[in-house]
mmCIF file of C-alpha atoms in Angstrom:
data_model
loop_
_atom_site.group_PDB
_atom_site.id
_atom_site.type_symbol
_atom_site.label_atom_id
_atom_site.label_comp_id
_atom_site.label_asym_id
_atom_site.label_seq_id
_atom_site.Cartn_x
_atom_site.Cartn_y
_atom_site.Cartn_z
ATOM 1 C CA UNK A 64 -0.401 0.121 0.053
ATOM 2 C CA UNK A 65 1.453 3.287 -0.945
ATOM 3 C CA UNK A 66 1.179 5.962 1.439
ATOM 4 C CA UNK A 67 -0.607 9.952 0.354
ATOM 5 C CA UNK A 68 1.339 12.401 0.233
ATOM 6 C CA UNK A 69 -0.562 13.972 3.159
ATOM 7 C CA UNK A 70 0.107 10.597 5.439
ATOM 8 C CA UNK A 71 4.054 11.428 5.195
ATOM 9 C CA UNK A 72 5.979 12.859 8.074
ATOM 10 C CA UNK A 73 9.398 14.754 7.611
ATOM 11 C CA UNK A 74 12.631 13.362 9.680
ATOM 12 C CA UNK A 75 11.726 16.353 11.991
ATOM 13 C CA UNK A 76 8.573 15.262 12.584
ATOM 14 C CA UNK A 77 9.008 12.135 13.593
ATOM 15 C CA UNK A 78 11.974 12.829 15.458
ATOM 16 C CA UNK A 79 9.455 14.682 17.522
ATOM 17 C CA UNK A 80 7.452 12.031 17.588
ATOM 18 C CA UNK A 81 10.422 9.585 19.098
ATOM 19 C CA UNK A 82 11.793 12.060 21.237
ATOM 20 C CA UNK A 83 14.994 12.077 19.259
ATOM 21 C CA UNK A 84 17.354 14.242 17.690
ATOM 22 C CA UNK A 85 17.294 14.789 13.872
ATOM 23 C CA UNK A 86 20.933 13.227 13.821
ATOM 24 C CA UNK A 87 20.143 10.375 15.977
ATOM 25 C CA UNK A 88 17.148 9.044 13.573
ATOM 26 C CA UNK A 89 19.968 9.540 10.706
ATOM 27 C CA UNK A 90 22.058 7.320 12.436
ATOM 28 C CA UNK A 91 19.616 4.823 13.141
ATOM 29 C CA UNK A 92 18.714 4.826 9.331
ATOM 30 C CA UNK A 93 22.152 3.849 8.846
ATOM 31 C CA UNK A 94 22.761 1.032 11.101
ATOM 32 C CA UNK A 95 19.151 0.151 9.923
ATOM 33 C CA UNK A 96 17.180 0.413 12.462
ATOM 34 C CA UNK A 97 14.037 2.610 13.564
ATOM 35 C CA UNK A 98 10.228 3.380 11.499
ATOM 36 C CA UNK A 99 10.338 2.378 8.113
ATOM 37 C CA UNK A 100 11.204 5.413 5.204
ATOM 38 C CA UNK A 101 11.404 6.022 1.906
ATOM 39 C CA UNK A 102 13.369 8.280 -0.528
ATOM 40 C CA UNK A 103 11.778 10.837 -2.450
ATOM 41 C CA UNK A 104 12.878 12.832 -5.438
ATOM 42 C CA UNK A 105 15.192 14.433 -6.662
ATOM 43 C CA UNK A 106 17.893 12.277 -6.579
ATOM 44 C CA UNK A 107 16.462 10.626 -3.546
ATOM 45 C CA UNK A 108 17.788 12.788 -0.844
ATOM 46 C CA UNK A 109 14.584 13.828 0.920
ATOM 47 C CA UNK A 110 13.059 11.245 3.485
ATOM 48 C CA UNK A 111 9.584 10.796 4.685
ATOM 49 C CA UNK A 112 7.809 8.414 7.198
ATOM 50 C CA UNK A 113 4.774 7.088 6.416
ATOM 51 C CA UNK A 114 2.489 7.752 9.630
ATOM 52 C CA UNK A 115 1.344 4.079 9.817
ATOM 53 C CA UNK A 116 5.246 2.714 9.715
ATOM 54 C CA UNK A 117 6.035 5.041 12.388
ATOM 55 C CA UNK A 118 2.862 3.996 14.430
ATOM 56 C CA UNK A 119 3.553 0.203 13.616
ATOM 57 C CA UNK A 120 7.098 1.168 14.844
ATOM 58 C CA UNK A 121 6.135 2.659 18.461
ATOM 59 C CA UNK A 122 4.014 -0.185 19.020
ATOM 60 C CA UNK A 123 6.584 -2.893 18.566
ATOM 61 C CA UNK A 124 9.051 -0.823 21.147
ATOM 62 C CA UNK A 125 6.087 -0.510 23.322
ATOM 63 C CA UNK A 126 5.292 -4.807 23.082
ATOM 64 C CA UNK A 127 9.065 -5.167 22.957
ATOM 65 C CA UNK A 128 9.252 -3.174 26.649
ATOM 66 C CA UNK A 129 6.564 -5.350 28.328
ATOM 67 C CA UNK A 130 8.410 -8.307 27.619
ATOM 68 C CA UNK A 131 10.923 -6.689 30.251
#
């Protein structure tokens, strides 16, 4: 399912939701961690996150914390 433009969040918005810096979010992407993201044009430099992907990530993290 493709996310609609209105459902896409910027790195800034996601970093605020996760209570981390944008730089930390960038490190997560480089390490293969964090919510799924898409690279947008031009030249695929801009990164966006679907609201659904961020919510799924938060739900997974909450479930992991409940295991401990």
